[in-house]
């Protein structure tokens, strides 16, 4: 009997651009990216909410490609938001369009929309012909500063978030800041929770910058907002390209700080609770737990709490109190579901200080319950 273990690496380049007016005639960023790749065809998927907010966008895209060597096959408008991940309907639509328009592995699928839309269209592109080049245009704060610059895609199944999906490096990501300013103020502001998260786990100086600019960020001051989104996006991308585990084969997930509870809260609410709001609540729960576990100083937690308050981030939700058929807090089941989704040993990142995380492999249910009780009491006091 013989065995051969032959290690190999997969060369990849994560291309991320930042711009304004990406489809303006004088903006060459997208055109140069596509033409340098040698492809000749492109298929565009545009989220319906973005098409509504930008009624001239479809015609602008067509006009833009009329001055390119890339042949635009179609601009398809489709439903986005979490509903587009509830089934494989959008994925199948992408497959059908790829087949109809003869999009090959050197052609491009261009997805323009929020994180959920990019996830679903991206999964379609990743599985058509075993991988068609994907160009992402994230249009929300949440997708520009986090998920849109990642390497994941997927849809929901069995009542669980992202149960079906894959890892696939996009051909390119273009963050057009103009899209940020067409969101509702609440959606725009909530999306900054992922910037707070990555600052807390990766960069104390970035967190201090957010702290110093919290009022401007809460007011969505244009320049400050764009700078925050850019810094967050680059931190997320650098973790993928330099963190040593781009496809998450291990068990440590520092960028999922606060997410074990967040994903469960989304599920419990039937996905009525937005991902950004759920992450904010889940992040604050893990901050409170870090204090109870003796890892994080109360003064540091207070700093984090003040930033969340100033920026208008939710710090409690009634779904934290929801109980299962046995009378236990239902959110606790999120720990095992989190472990199962990631694989291997349960690994949850907590905080020692802003910018300094620590992995733990178990969480005390009593401390979780007490942290939730503290959060509820603080919320009631704020509302009184």
CSV table of C-alpha atoms in Angstrom, one decimal:
chain,number,residue,atom,x,y,z
A,1,UNK,CA,0.0,0.0,0.0
A,2,UNK,CA,1.3,3.4,-0.9
A,3,UNK,CA,0.1,7.0,-0.1
A,4,UNK,CA,1.2,10.3,-1.5
A,5,UNK,CA,0.4,13.6,0.1
A,6,UNK,CA,1.0,16.3,-2.5
A,7,UNK,CA,0.5,19.8,-1.1
A,8,UNK,CA,-0.2,22.7,-3.5
A,9,UNK,CA,-1.2,26.3,-3.3
A,10,UNK,CA,-3.8,28.2,-5.2
A,11,UNK,CA,-2.6,31.6,-6.5
A,12,UNK,CA,-5.2,34.3,-6.3
A,13,UNK,CA,-5.4,38.0,-6.4
A,14,UNK,CA,-8.1,40.0,-4.5
A,15,UNK,CA,-8.8,43.1,-6.5
A,16,UNK,CA,-10.6,45.9,-4.7
A,17,UNK,CA,-11.3,49.3,-6.1
A,18,UNK,CA,-12.8,52.5,-4.6
A,19,UNK,CA,-14.4,55.1,-6.7
A,20,UNK,CA,-17.3,57.5,-7.4
A,21,UNK,CA,-19.5,57.2,-10.5
A,22,UNK,CA,-18.2,53.9,-11.6
A,23,UNK,CA,-20.4,53.9,-14.7
A,24,UNK,CA,-19.5,57.4,-15.8
A,25,UNK,CA,-18.0,57.7,-19.3
A,26,UNK,CA,-14.7,59.0,-17.9
A,27,UNK,CA,-14.3,56.3,-15.2
A,28,UNK,CA,-12.1,53.6,-16.6
A,29,UNK,CA,-11.7,51.4,-13.5
A,30,UNK,CA,-14.2,48.7,-14.4
A,31,UNK,CA,-13.4,48.8,-18.1
A,32,UNK,CA,-9.7,48.3,-17.4
A,33,UNK,CA,-10.3,45.5,-15.0
A,34,UNK,CA,-12.5,43.6,-17.4
A,35,UNK,CA,-10.4,44.2,-20.5
A,36,UNK,CA,-7.1,43.2,-18.7
A,37,UNK,CA,-8.7,39.8,-17.9
A,38,UNK,CA,-9.1,38.8,-21.6
A,39,UNK,CA,-12.8,38.1,-21.3
A,40,UNK,CA,-15.2,39.3,-24.0
A,41,UNK,CA,-18.8,39.0,-22.5
A,42,UNK,CA,-20.5,40.3,-19.5
A,43,UNK,CA,-23.9,39.6,-17.8
A,44,UNK,CA,-25.2,42.1,-15.3
A,45,UNK,CA,-27.5,41.4,-12.3
A,46,UNK,CA,-29.0,44.5,-10.7
A,47,UNK,CA,-30.9,44.4,-7.4
A,48,UNK,CA,-34.4,45.7,-7.7
A,49,UNK,CA,-34.1,48.2,-4.8
A,50,UNK,CA,-30.9,49.7,-6.4
A,51,UNK,CA,-32.7,49.9,-9.8
A,52,UNK,CA,-35.5,51.8,-8.1
A,53,UNK,CA,-33.2,54.2,-6.3
A,54,UNK,CA,-31.1,54.8,-9.5
A,55,UNK,CA,-33.7,54.7,-12.3
A,56,UNK,CA,-31.1,55.7,-14.9
A,57,UNK,CA,-28.5,53.1,-13.8
A,58,UNK,CA,-29.5,50.4,-16.3
A,59,UNK,CA,-29.1,52.7,-19.3
A,60,UNK,CA,-25.9,54.1,-17.9
A,61,UNK,CA,-24.5,50.6,-17.7
A,62,UNK,CA,-25.5,49.9,-21.3
A,63,UNK,CA,-23.9,53.2,-22.4
A,64,UNK,CA,-20.7,52.5,-20.5
A,65,UNK,CA,-20.3,49.1,-22.2
A,66,UNK,CA,-20.9,50.7,-25.6
A,67,UNK,CA,-17.4,52.2,-25.2
A,68,UNK,CA,-15.8,48.9,-24.2
A,69,UNK,CA,-14.5,45.8,-26.0
A,70,UNK,CA,-16.6,43.7,-23.6
A,71,UNK,CA,-20.0,42.7,-25.1
A,72,UNK,CA,-22.8,43.3,-22.6
A,73,UNK,CA,-25.3,40.5,-23.0
A,74,UNK,CA,-28.1,41.7,-20.7
A,75,UNK,CA,-28.9,43.7,-17.6
A,76,UNK,CA,-31.2,41.6,-15.4
A,77,UNK,CA,-33.1,43.2,-12.5
A,78,UNK,CA,-34.0,40.8,-9.7
A,79,UNK,CA,-35.3,40.8,-6.2
A,80,UNK,CA,-32.7,41.3,-3.5
A,81,UNK,CA,-32.6,41.5,0.3
A,82,UNK,CA,-32.8,38.3,2.5
A,83,UNK,CA,-35.7,37.0,0.5
A,84,UNK,CA,-33.5,36.3,-2.4
A,85,UNK,CA,-31.6,33.8,-0.3
A,86,UNK,CA,-34.7,31.9,0.9
A,87,UNK,CA,-34.6,29.6,-2.1
A,88,UNK,CA,-32.5,28.7,-5.1
A,89,UNK,CA,-34.7,30.7,-7.5
A,90,UNK,CA,-32.2,33.5,-8.2
A,91,UNK,CA,-29.3,31.0,-8.4
A,92,UNK,CA,-31.2,29.0,-11.1
A,93,UNK,CA,-32.0,32.3,-12.9
A,94,UNK,CA,-28.3,33.1,-13.0
A,95,UNK,CA,-27.5,29.6,-14.4
A,96,UNK,CA,-30.2,30.0,-17.1
A,97,UNK,CA,-28.8,33.4,-18.2
A,98,UNK,CA,-25.3,32.1,-18.2
A,99,UNK,CA,-26.4,29.3,-20.5
A,100,UNK,CA,-28.6,31.5,-22.7
A,101,UNK,CA,-25.9,34.1,-23.3
A,102,UNK,CA,-23.0,31.7,-23.6
A,103,UNK,CA,-21.1,33.1,-20.6
A,104,UNK,CA,-18.0,31.0,-20.2
A,105,UNK,CA,-15.4,30.8,-17.5
A,106,UNK,CA,-13.4,33.8,-18.9
A,107,UNK,CA,-16.6,35.9,-19.1
A,108,UNK,CA,-18.0,38.0,-16.3
A,109,UNK,CA,-21.1,38.1,-14.1
A,110,UNK,CA,-21.4,41.5,-12.6
A,111,UNK,CA,-23.6,41.7,-9.5
A,112,UNK,CA,-24.8,45.1,-8.2
A,113,UNK,CA,-26.6,45.1,-4.9
A,114,UNK,CA,-26.5,44.5,-1.2
A,115,UNK,CA,-24.8,41.6,0.6
A,116,UNK,CA,-27.7,39.1,0.3
A,117,UNK,CA,-28.0,39.8,-3.4
A,118,UNK,CA,-24.3,39.4,-3.9
A,119,UNK,CA,-24.3,36.1,-2.0
A,120,UNK,CA,-27.1,34.6,-4.1
A,121,UNK,CA,-25.8,35.8,-7.5
A,122,UNK,CA,-22.3,34.9,-6.5
A,123,UNK,CA,-23.3,31.4,-5.7
A,124,UNK,CA,-24.9,31.1,-9.1
A,125,UNK,CA,-21.7,32.4,-10.8
A,126,UNK,CA,-19.4,30.2,-8.7
A,127,UNK,CA,-21.3,27.0,-9.6
A,128,UNK,CA,-22.0,27.7,-13.3
A,129,UNK,CA,-19.3,26.0,-15.3
A,130,UNK,CA,-17.6,25.4,-11.9
A,131,UNK,CA,-16.9,29.1,-11.7
A,132,UNK,CA,-17.6,32.1,-13.8
A,133,UNK,CA,-15.7,35.3,-13.0
A,134,UNK,CA,-17.7,37.5,-10.6
A,135,UNK,CA,-17.4,41.2,-10.3
A,136,UNK,CA,-19.1,42.6,-7.2
A,137,UNK,CA,-20.5,46.1,-6.8
A,138,UNK,CA,-21.7,46.3,-3.2
A,139,UNK,CA,-24.2,49.0,-2.7
A,140,UNK,CA,-24.9,49.1,1.1
A,141,UNK,CA,-22.6,50.1,3.9
A,142,UNK,CA,-22.7,46.6,5.3
A,143,UNK,CA,-21.7,45.0,2.0
A,144,UNK,CA,-19.0,47.6,1.2
A,145,UNK,CA,-17.3,47.5,4.6
A,146,UNK,CA,-17.6,43.7,5.1
A,147,UNK,CA,-19.3,40.9,3.1
A,148,UNK,CA,-18.9,42.4,-0.4
A,149,UNK,CA,-15.1,42.3,-0.1
A,150,UNK,CA,-15.1,38.7,1.3
A,151,UNK,CA,-14.7,35.4,-0.6
A,152,UNK,CA,-18.0,33.7,0.4
A,153,UNK,CA,-21.3,33.2,-1.2
A,154,UNK,CA,-24.5,31.2,-0.5
A,155,UNK,CA,-28.1,31.0,0.3
A,156,UNK,CA,-30.1,29.9,3.3
A,157,UNK,CA,-31.6,26.4,3.9
A,158,UNK,CA,-33.2,24.4,6.7
A,159,UNK,CA,-34.0,27.7,8.4
A,160,UNK,CA,-30.3,28.4,8.8
A,161,UNK,CA,-28.2,31.2,7.3
A,162,UNK,CA,-25.8,30.4,4.5
A,163,UNK,CA,-26.2,26.6,4.8
A,164,UNK,CA,-25.6,26.2,1.1
A,165,UNK,CA,-22.6,28.1,-0.4
A,166,UNK,CA,-19.0,28.1,-1.3
A,167,UNK,CA,-15.7,30.0,-1.1
A,168,UNK,CA,-14.8,31.7,-4.3
A,169,UNK,CA,-12.5,34.7,-4.8
A,170,UNK,CA,-14.3,37.3,-6.9
A,171,UNK,CA,-12.5,38.5,-10.0
A,172,UNK,CA,-12.9,42.1,-8.6
A,173,UNK,CA,-14.8,44.2,-6.1
A,174,UNK,CA,-15.6,47.8,-6.8
A,175,UNK,CA,-16.9,50.0,-4.0
A,176,UNK,CA,-18.7,52.9,-5.6
A,177,UNK,CA,-19.2,55.3,-2.7
A,178,UNK,CA,-22.1,57.0,-4.5
A,179,UNK,CA,-24.3,54.0,-3.7
A,180,UNK,CA,-23.9,54.6,0.0
A,181,UNK,CA,-25.7,57.9,-0.1
A,182,UNK,CA,-28.9,56.4,-1.6
A,183,UNK,CA,-29.6,54.2,1.4
A,184,UNK,CA,-32.0,55.2,4.2
A,185,UNK,CA,-30.1,56.8,7.0
A,186,UNK,CA,-30.9,53.9,9.4
A,187,UNK,CA,-29.7,51.2,7.0
A,188,UNK,CA,-26.6,53.3,6.2
A,189,UNK,CA,-25.7,53.8,9.8
A,190,UNK,CA,-26.4,50.2,10.9
A,191,UNK,CA,-24.0,48.9,8.3
A,192,UNK,CA,-21.1,50.6,10.2
A,193,UNK,CA,-21.4,47.9,12.9
A,194,UNK,CA,-19.0,45.7,10.9
A,195,UNK,CA,-16.4,48.5,10.9
A,196,UNK,CA,-16.7,48.7,14.7
A,197,UNK,CA,-16.4,44.9,14.8
A,198,UNK,CA,-13.2,44.7,12.7
A,199,UNK,CA,-11.7,47.6,14.7
A,200,UNK,CA,-12.4,45.8,18.0
A,201,UNK,CA,-10.8,42.6,16.9
A,202,UNK,CA,-8.0,43.9,14.6
A,203,UNK,CA,-6.9,47.5,15.2
A,204,UNK,CA,-7.1,49.5,18.4
A,205,UNK,CA,-6.1,52.7,16.6
A,206,UNK,CA,-9.0,52.3,14.1
A,207,UNK,CA,-11.4,51.9,17.1
A,208,UNK,CA,-10.0,55.0,18.7
A,209,UNK,CA,-10.6,56.8,15.3
A,210,UNK,CA,-14.2,55.6,15.2
A,211,UNK,CA,-14.6,56.7,18.9
A,212,UNK,CA,-13.3,60.2,18.1
A,213,UNK,CA,-15.5,60.4,15.0
A,214,UNK,CA,-18.6,58.6,16.4
A,215,UNK,CA,-20.8,61.7,16.2
A,216,UNK,CA,-19.8,62.4,12.6
A,217,UNK,CA,-20.4,58.8,11.7
A,218,UNK,CA,-23.7,58.8,13.4
A,219,UNK,CA,-24.6,61.8,11.4
A,220,UNK,CA,-23.4,60.1,8.2
A,221,UNK,CA,-20.9,62.9,7.3
A,222,UNK,CA,-19.9,62.0,3.8
A,223,UNK,CA,-16.1,62.0,4.0
A,224,UNK,CA,-16.0,60.4,7.4
A,225,UNK,CA,-18.4,57.7,6.3
A,226,UNK,CA,-16.4,56.9,3.2
A,227,UNK,CA,-13.1,56.8,5.1
A,228,UNK,CA,-14.6,54.4,7.7
A,229,UNK,CA,-16.0,52.1,5.0
A,230,UNK,CA,-12.7,52.0,3.1
A,231,UNK,CA,-10.6,51.2,6.2
A,232,UNK,CA,-13.0,48.5,7.3
A,233,UNK,CA,-13.1,46.9,3.8
A,234,UNK,CA,-9.3,46.8,3.6
A,235,UNK,CA,-9.1,45.3,7.1
A,236,UNK,CA,-11.5,42.5,6.1
A,237,UNK,CA,-9.6,41.9,2.9
A,238,UNK,CA,-6.2,41.9,4.5
A,239,UNK,CA,-7.4,39.3,7.0
A,240,UNK,CA,-8.5,37.1,4.1
A,241,UNK,CA,-5.3,37.6,2.1
A,242,UNK,CA,-2.8,37.6,5.0
A,243,UNK,CA,-4.5,35.8,7.9
A,244,UNK,CA,-3.4,32.4,6.8
A,245,UNK,CA,-6.8,30.8,6.4
A,246,UNK,CA,-8.8,32.5,3.6
A,247,UNK,CA,-11.2,29.6,3.1
A,248,UNK,CA,-11.7,28.9,6.9
A,249,UNK,CA,-10.3,25.4,7.0
A,250,UNK,CA,-9.5,25.9,10.7
A,251,UNK,CA,-11.7,26.8,13.6
A,252,UNK,CA,-10.8,30.4,14.5
A,253,UNK,CA,-13.1,33.1,13.0
A,254,UNK,CA,-12.0,36.5,14.4
A,255,UNK,CA,-14.2,38.3,11.8
A,256,UNK,CA,-17.3,36.5,13.3
A,257,UNK,CA,-17.1,38.4,16.6
A,258,UNK,CA,-20.6,38.7,17.9
A,259,UNK,CA,-22.0,36.5,15.1
A,260,UNK,CA,-22.9,33.3,17.0
A,261,UNK,CA,-25.8,35.1,18.6
A,262,UNK,CA,-26.4,37.3,15.6
A,263,UNK,CA,-27.1,34.4,13.2
A,264,UNK,CA,-29.4,32.8,15.8
A,265,UNK,CA,-31.3,36.0,16.4
A,266,UNK,CA,-31.9,36.4,12.7
A,267,UNK,CA,-33.2,32.9,12.5
A,268,UNK,CA,-35.5,33.2,15.5
A,269,UNK,CA,-37.0,36.4,14.0
A,270,UNK,CA,-37.7,34.7,10.7
A,271,UNK,CA,-35.0,37.0,9.3
A,272,UNK,CA,-37.2,40.0,10.1
A,273,UNK,CA,-34.2,41.3,12.2
A,274,UNK,CA,-31.6,42.7,9.8
A,275,UNK,CA,-28.1,41.2,9.8
A,276,UNK,CA,-26.6,44.5,10.9
A,277,UNK,CA,-29.0,44.9,13.8
A,278,UNK,CA,-28.4,41.3,14.9
A,279,UNK,CA,-24.6,41.8,14.7
A,280,UNK,CA,-24.9,44.9,16.8
A,281,UNK,CA,-26.8,43.1,19.5
A,282,UNK,CA,-24.6,40.0,19.3
A,283,UNK,CA,-21.4,42.1,19.5
A,284,UNK,CA,-22.6,43.9,22.6
A,285,UNK,CA,-23.6,40.5,24.1
A,286,UNK,CA,-20.1,39.2,23.6
A,287,UNK,CA,-18.6,42.5,25.0
A,288,UNK,CA,-20.7,42.1,28.1
A,289,UNK,CA,-19.8,38.4,28.4
A,290,UNK,CA,-16.1,39.3,28.0
A,291,UNK,CA,-16.4,41.5,31.1
A,292,UNK,CA,-18.2,38.7,33.1
A,293,UNK,CA,-15.5,36.3,32.0
A,294,UNK,CA,-12.8,38.6,33.5
A,295,UNK,CA,-11.2,39.2,30.1
A,296,UNK,CA,-12.3,42.8,29.4
A,297,UNK,CA,-12.0,45.7,31.7
A,298,UNK,CA,-15.4,47.4,32.5
A,299,UNK,CA,-13.9,50.7,31.4
A,300,UNK,CA,-13.1,49.3,28.0
A,301,UNK,CA,-16.7,47.9,27.7
A,302,UNK,CA,-18.0,51.4,28.6
A,303,UNK,CA,-16.0,52.9,25.8
A,304,UNK,CA,-17.5,50.5,23.3
A,305,UNK,CA,-21.0,51.0,24.7
A,306,UNK,CA,-20.7,54.8,24.3
A,307,UNK,CA,-19.7,54.4,20.7
A,308,UNK,CA,-22.6,52.1,20.0
A,309,UNK,CA,-25.0,54.6,21.7
A,310,UNK,CA,-23.6,57.7,19.9
A,311,UNK,CA,-23.9,55.9,16.5
A,312,UNK,CA,-27.4,54.7,17.2
A,313,UNK,CA,-26.6,51.0,17.2
A,314,UNK,CA,-29.1,48.6,18.9
A,315,UNK,CA,-27.8,47.1,22.1
A,316,UNK,CA,-30.7,44.8,22.9
A,317,UNK,CA,-33.5,42.9,21.2
A,318,UNK,CA,-36.5,41.0,22.6
A,319,UNK,CA,-35.5,37.9,20.6
A,320,UNK,CA,-32.7,37.5,23.2
A,321,UNK,CA,-35.5,36.5,25.7
A,322,UNK,CA,-37.3,34.0,23.4
A,323,UNK,CA,-37.5,30.6,25.0
A,324,UNK,CA,-37.6,27.2,23.4
A,325,UNK,CA,-40.0,24.3,24.2
A,326,UNK,CA,-38.0,23.4,27.3
A,327,UNK,CA,-38.0,26.9,28.7
A,328,UNK,CA,-34.4,27.6,27.9
A,329,UNK,CA,-33.2,30.8,26.1
A,330,UNK,CA,-33.4,29.8,22.4
A,331,UNK,CA,-30.4,31.9,21.5
A,332,UNK,CA,-28.1,29.5,23.4
A,333,UNK,CA,-28.6,26.9,20.7
A,334,UNK,CA,-26.8,29.3,18.4
A,335,UNK,CA,-23.5,28.2,19.9
A,336,UNK,CA,-23.7,24.6,18.7
A,337,UNK,CA,-25.2,25.8,15.3
A,338,UNK,CA,-22.2,28.2,15.0
A,339,UNK,CA,-19.8,25.3,15.8
A,340,UNK,CA,-21.5,23.0,13.3
A,341,UNK,CA,-21.5,25.6,10.5
A,342,UNK,CA,-17.8,26.4,11.0
A,343,UNK,CA,-16.7,22.9,11.8
A,344,UNK,CA,-14.3,21.4,14.4
A,345,UNK,CA,-14.0,22.7,17.9
A,346,UNK,CA,-16.2,25.5,19.1
A,347,UNK,CA,-14.2,28.6,18.8
A,348,UNK,CA,-15.6,32.0,19.8
A,349,UNK,CA,-13.6,35.2,19.8
A,350,UNK,CA,-14.0,37.4,22.9
A,351,UNK,CA,-12.2,40.6,23.8
A,352,UNK,CA,-9.3,41.4,26.1
A,353,UNK,CA,-9.2,45.0,24.9
A,354,UNK,CA,-10.1,47.0,21.8
A,355,UNK,CA,-7.9,45.6,19.1
A,356,UNK,CA,-7.1,42.5,21.1
A,357,UNK,CA,-9.2,39.4,20.7
A,358,UNK,CA,-8.9,36.0,22.4
A,359,UNK,CA,-10.3,32.6,21.2
A,360,UNK,CA,-12.3,30.6,23.8
A,361,UNK,CA,-13.6,27.1,23.3
A,362,UNK,CA,-16.5,27.1,25.7
A,363,UNK,CA,-19.0,29.7,27.0
A,364,UNK,CA,-20.7,29.6,30.4
A,365,UNK,CA,-24.5,29.5,29.8
A,366,UNK,CA,-25.1,31.2,33.2
A,367,UNK,CA,-22.8,34.1,32.2
A,368,UNK,CA,-24.7,34.4,28.9
A,369,UNK,CA,-28.0,34.6,30.8
A,370,UNK,CA,-26.6,37.2,33.2
A,371,UNK,CA,-25.2,39.3,30.4
A,372,UNK,CA,-28.6,39.2,28.6
A,373,UNK,CA,-30.3,40.3,31.9
A,374,UNK,CA,-27.8,43.2,32.2
A,375,UNK,CA,-28.5,44.2,28.6
A,376,UNK,CA,-32.3,44.1,29.2
A,377,UNK,CA,-32.0,46.2,32.4
A,378,UNK,CA,-29.7,48.8,30.7
A,379,UNK,CA,-32.2,49.0,27.8
A,380,UNK,CA,-35.1,49.5,30.2
A,381,UNK,CA,-33.2,52.2,32.0
A,382,UNK,CA,-32.4,54.0,28.8
A,383,UNK,CA,-36.0,54.0,27.7
A,384,UNK,CA,-37.3,55.1,31.1
